[in-house]
Coordinates of C-alpha atoms in Angstrom, one line a residue:
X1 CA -35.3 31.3 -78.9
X2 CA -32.0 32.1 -78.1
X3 CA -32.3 36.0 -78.4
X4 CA -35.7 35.8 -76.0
X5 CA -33.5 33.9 -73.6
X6 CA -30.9 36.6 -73.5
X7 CA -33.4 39.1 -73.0
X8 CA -35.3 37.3 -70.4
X9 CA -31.3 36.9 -68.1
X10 CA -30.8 40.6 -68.9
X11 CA -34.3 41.0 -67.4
X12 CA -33.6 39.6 -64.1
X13 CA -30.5 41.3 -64.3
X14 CA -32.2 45.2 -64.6
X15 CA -34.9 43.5 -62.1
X16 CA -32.5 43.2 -59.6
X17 CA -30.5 46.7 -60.1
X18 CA -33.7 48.1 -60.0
X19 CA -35.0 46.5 -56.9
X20 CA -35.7 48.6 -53.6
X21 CA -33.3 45.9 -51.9
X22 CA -30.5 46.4 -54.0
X23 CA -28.9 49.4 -52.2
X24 CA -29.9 48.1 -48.8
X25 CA -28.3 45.0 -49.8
X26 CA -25.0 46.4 -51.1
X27 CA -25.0 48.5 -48.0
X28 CA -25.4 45.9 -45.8
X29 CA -22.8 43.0 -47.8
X30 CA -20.3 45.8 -47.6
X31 CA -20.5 46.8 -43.6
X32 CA -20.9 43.2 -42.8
X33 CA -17.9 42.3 -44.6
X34 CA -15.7 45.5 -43.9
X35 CA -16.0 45.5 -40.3
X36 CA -16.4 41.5 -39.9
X37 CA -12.6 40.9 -41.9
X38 CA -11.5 44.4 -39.8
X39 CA -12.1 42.7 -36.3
X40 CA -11.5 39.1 -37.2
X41 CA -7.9 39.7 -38.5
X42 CA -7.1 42.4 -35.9
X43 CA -8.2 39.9 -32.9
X44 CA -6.8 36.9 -34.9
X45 CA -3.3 39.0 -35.3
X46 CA -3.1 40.0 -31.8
X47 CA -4.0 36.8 -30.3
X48 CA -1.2 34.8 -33.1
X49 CA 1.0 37.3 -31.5
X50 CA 0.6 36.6 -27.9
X51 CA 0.5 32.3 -28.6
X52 CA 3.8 32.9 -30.3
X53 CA 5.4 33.3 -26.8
X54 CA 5.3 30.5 -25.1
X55 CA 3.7 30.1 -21.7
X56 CA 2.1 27.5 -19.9
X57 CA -1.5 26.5 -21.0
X58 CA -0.8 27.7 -24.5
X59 CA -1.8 24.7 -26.3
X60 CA -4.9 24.4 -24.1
X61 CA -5.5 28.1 -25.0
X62 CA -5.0 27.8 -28.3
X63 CA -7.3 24.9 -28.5
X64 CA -9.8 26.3 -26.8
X65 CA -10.2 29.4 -29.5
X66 CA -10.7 26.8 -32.2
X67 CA -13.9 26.0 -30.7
X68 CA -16.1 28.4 -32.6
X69 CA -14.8 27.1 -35.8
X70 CA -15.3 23.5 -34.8
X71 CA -18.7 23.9 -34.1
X72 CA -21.7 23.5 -36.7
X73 CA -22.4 26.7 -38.1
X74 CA -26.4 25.8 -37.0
X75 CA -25.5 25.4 -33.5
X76 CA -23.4 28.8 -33.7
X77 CA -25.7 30.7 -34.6
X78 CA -28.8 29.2 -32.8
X79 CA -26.4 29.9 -29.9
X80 CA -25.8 33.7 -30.3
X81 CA -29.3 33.9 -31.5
X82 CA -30.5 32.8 -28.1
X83 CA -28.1 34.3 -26.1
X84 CA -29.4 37.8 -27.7
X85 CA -32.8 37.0 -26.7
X86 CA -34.7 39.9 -26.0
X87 CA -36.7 38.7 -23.3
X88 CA -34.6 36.1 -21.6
X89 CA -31.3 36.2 -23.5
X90 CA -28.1 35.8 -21.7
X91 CA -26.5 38.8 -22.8
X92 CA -30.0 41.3 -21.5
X93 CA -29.8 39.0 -18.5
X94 CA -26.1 40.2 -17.8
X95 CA -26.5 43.6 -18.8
X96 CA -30.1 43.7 -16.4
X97 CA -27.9 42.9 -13.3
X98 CA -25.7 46.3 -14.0
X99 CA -29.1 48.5 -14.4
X100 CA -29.3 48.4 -18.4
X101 CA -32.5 47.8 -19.9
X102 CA -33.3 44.8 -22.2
X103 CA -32.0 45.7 -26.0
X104 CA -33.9 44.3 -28.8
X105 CA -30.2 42.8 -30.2
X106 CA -32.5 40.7 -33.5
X107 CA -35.6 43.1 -33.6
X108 CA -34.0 46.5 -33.6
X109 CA -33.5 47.6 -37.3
X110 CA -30.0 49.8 -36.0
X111 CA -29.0 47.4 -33.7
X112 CA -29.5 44.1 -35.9
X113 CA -27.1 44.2 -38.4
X114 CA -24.4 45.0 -35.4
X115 CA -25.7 41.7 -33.8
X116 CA -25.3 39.3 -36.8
X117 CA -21.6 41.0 -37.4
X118 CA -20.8 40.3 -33.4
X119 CA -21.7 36.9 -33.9
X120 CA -19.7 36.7 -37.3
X121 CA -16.8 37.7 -35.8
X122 CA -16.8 35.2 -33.2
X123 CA -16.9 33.0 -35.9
X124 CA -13.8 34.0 -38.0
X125 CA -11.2 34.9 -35.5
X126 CA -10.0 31.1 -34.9
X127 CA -9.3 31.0 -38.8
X128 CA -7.5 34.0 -38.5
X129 CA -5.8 32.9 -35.6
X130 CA -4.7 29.8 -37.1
X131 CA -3.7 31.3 -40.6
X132 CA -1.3 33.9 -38.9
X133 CA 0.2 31.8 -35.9
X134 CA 1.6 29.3 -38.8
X135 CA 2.9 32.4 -40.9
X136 CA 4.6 33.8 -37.6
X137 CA 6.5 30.1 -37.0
X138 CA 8.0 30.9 -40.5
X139 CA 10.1 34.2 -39.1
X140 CA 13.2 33.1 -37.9
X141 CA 13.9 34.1 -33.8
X142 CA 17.3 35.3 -34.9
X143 CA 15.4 38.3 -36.2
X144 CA 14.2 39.3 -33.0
X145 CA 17.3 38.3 -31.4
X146 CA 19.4 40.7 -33.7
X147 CA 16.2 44.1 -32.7
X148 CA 16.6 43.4 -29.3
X149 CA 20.6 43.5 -28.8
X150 CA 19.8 47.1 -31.2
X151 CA 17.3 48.1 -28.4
X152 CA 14.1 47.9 -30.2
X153 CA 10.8 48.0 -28.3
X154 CA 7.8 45.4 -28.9
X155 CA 6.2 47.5 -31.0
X156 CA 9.2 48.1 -33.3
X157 CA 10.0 44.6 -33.6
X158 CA 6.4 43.7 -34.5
X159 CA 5.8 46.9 -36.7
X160 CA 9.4 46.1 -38.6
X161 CA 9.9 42.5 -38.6
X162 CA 6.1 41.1 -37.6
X163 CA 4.3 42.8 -39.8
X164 CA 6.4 42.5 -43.4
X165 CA 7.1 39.4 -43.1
X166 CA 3.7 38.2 -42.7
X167 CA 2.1 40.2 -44.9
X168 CA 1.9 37.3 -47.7
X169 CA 0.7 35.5 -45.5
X170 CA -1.9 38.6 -44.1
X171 CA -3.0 39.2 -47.7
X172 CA -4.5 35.5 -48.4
X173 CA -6.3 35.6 -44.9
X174 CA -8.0 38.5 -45.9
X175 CA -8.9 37.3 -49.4
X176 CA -10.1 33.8 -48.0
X177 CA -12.1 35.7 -45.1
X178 CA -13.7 38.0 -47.9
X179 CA -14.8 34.9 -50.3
X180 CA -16.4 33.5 -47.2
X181 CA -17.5 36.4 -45.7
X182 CA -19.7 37.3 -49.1
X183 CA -21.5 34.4 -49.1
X184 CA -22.2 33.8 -45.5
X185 CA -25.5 32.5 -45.5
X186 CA -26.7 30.5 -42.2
X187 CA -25.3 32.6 -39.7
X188 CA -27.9 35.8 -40.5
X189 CA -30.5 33.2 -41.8
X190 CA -31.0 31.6 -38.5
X191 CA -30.5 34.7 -36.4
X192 CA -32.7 37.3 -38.9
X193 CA -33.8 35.5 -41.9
X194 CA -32.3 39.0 -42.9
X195 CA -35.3 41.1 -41.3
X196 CA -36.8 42.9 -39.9
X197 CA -37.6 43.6 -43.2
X198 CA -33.9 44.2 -45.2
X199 CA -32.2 45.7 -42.3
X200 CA -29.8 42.6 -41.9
X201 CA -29.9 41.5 -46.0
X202 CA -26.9 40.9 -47.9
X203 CA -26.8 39.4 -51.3
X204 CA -25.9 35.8 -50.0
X205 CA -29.3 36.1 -47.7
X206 CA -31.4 37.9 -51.0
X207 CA -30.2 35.4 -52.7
X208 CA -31.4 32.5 -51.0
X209 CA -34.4 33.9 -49.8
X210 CA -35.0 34.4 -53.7
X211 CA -34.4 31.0 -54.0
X212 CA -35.9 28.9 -50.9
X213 CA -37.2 31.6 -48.4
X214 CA -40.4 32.1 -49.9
X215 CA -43.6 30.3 -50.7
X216 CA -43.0 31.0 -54.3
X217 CA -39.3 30.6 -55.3
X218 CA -38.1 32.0 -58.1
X219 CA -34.6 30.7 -59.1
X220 CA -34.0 33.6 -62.1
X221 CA -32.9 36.8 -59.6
X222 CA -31.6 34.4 -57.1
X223 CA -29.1 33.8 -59.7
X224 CA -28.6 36.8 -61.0
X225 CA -27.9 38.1 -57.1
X226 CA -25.5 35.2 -57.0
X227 CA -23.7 36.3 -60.2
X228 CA -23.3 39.6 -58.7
X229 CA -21.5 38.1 -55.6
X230 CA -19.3 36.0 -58.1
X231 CA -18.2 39.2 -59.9
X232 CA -17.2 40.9 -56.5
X233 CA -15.5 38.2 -55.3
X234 CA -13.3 38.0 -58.7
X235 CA -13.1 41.3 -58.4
X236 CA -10.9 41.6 -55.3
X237 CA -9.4 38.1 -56.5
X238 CA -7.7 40.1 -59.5
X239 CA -6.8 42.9 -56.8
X240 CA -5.2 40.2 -54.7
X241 CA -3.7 39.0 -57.9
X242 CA -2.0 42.1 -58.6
X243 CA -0.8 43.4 -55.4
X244 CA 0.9 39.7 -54.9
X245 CA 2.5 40.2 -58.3
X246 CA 4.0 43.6 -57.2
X247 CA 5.4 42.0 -54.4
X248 CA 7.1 39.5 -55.8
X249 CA 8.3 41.8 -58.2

């Protein structure tokens, strides 16, 4: 009984390498995660770098970033979902009034992986922001004190004392925004349901679709898609792992 249960996991296991949606999949998990950590630490840096001055209406500012992380993730998405209506979307609606023609943001098959990534980024930059400001409160002024009364520029102080400093703090963003990243779920469920046909799937949205998408679920590749996402996600765990132990070291 035991053996015939083995065989039947490695089963699903070689049923989903062998699927047609596994390499649309893995393409898809990868761009959406590349590009979404990409822009979401980029904007959140730049933006933890501008609050750190301080200026009137910062708090308010700042505050007002956090909204898209405060919000349900339902209401998020149902928002950008109908703001990139085709027919009467927001975004068409602006883009009509400066002569450009409706774009099919959800039903396009190379525009709607783009779309649920846009809409992901919004998403994940007030983490970032929040993550980095606090790691910038930990450099001491006197640092930039001491490059200024050298004559360094901005751009030296940040690429110099900004950046280093922070990178501890840069390389546990990143690894928390990948985790989440890989098994974002709702965001491409409510916008796509992962269609039209696999053009916005990833292995969190195969996954459940396996699972609870269909008429018929069927819990055995569901998991084994899930296992797969486990193992990638330890993967760059152990990566993280070591490049924080060189560090130290």
């Amino acid at each position: 009984m035991q053996g015939n249960a083995a065989f039947v996991g490695i089963e699903n296991y070689v049923a989903v390498f062998g699927s047609k949606t596994f390499a649309k999949a893995l393409t898809n998990t990868a761009l959406f995660t590349v590009v979404s950590i990409a822009f979401q630490f980029g904007i959140g840096l730049i933006l933890a770098v501008f609050f750190r001055n301080n200026f009137r209406l910062n708090g308010v500012l700042r505050g007002l970033f956090l909204v898209p992380w405060l919000l349900p993730l339902i209401v998020s998405a149902s928002t950008w979902s109908s703001m990139m209506n085709s027919d009467n979307g927001v975004i068409n609606s602006a883009l009509s009034v400066i002569g450009v023609a409706p774009v099919n943001w959800l039903t396009s098959p190379d525009l709607v992986l783009a779309s649920v990534i846009i809409a992901n980024i919004w998403l994940g930059i007030p983490f970032n922001l929040v993550v980095l400001y606090s790691g910038l409160q930990n450099i001491p002024e006197d640092l930039y004190e001491a490059a200024s009364l050298d004559g360094a520029n901005a751009w030296q102080k940040f690429w110099r004392i900004t950046f280093p400093l922070l990178r501890p703090v840069s390389l546990i963003t990143i690894l928390l925004g990948l985790i989440y990243t890989l098994k974002v779920v709702d965001i491409i469920w409510i916008m796509t349901a992962g269609g039209p046909g696999d053009s916005s799937t990833t292995f969190a949205t195969w996954s459940y679709r396996e699972a609870f998408g269909t008429g018929n679920p069927d819990f055995s590749p569901a998991a084994a898609v899930g296992n797969v996402l486990i193992l990638i996600a330890l993967i760059f765990g152990f990566i993280y792992l070591r490049i924080q132990n060189r560090t130290e070291k």
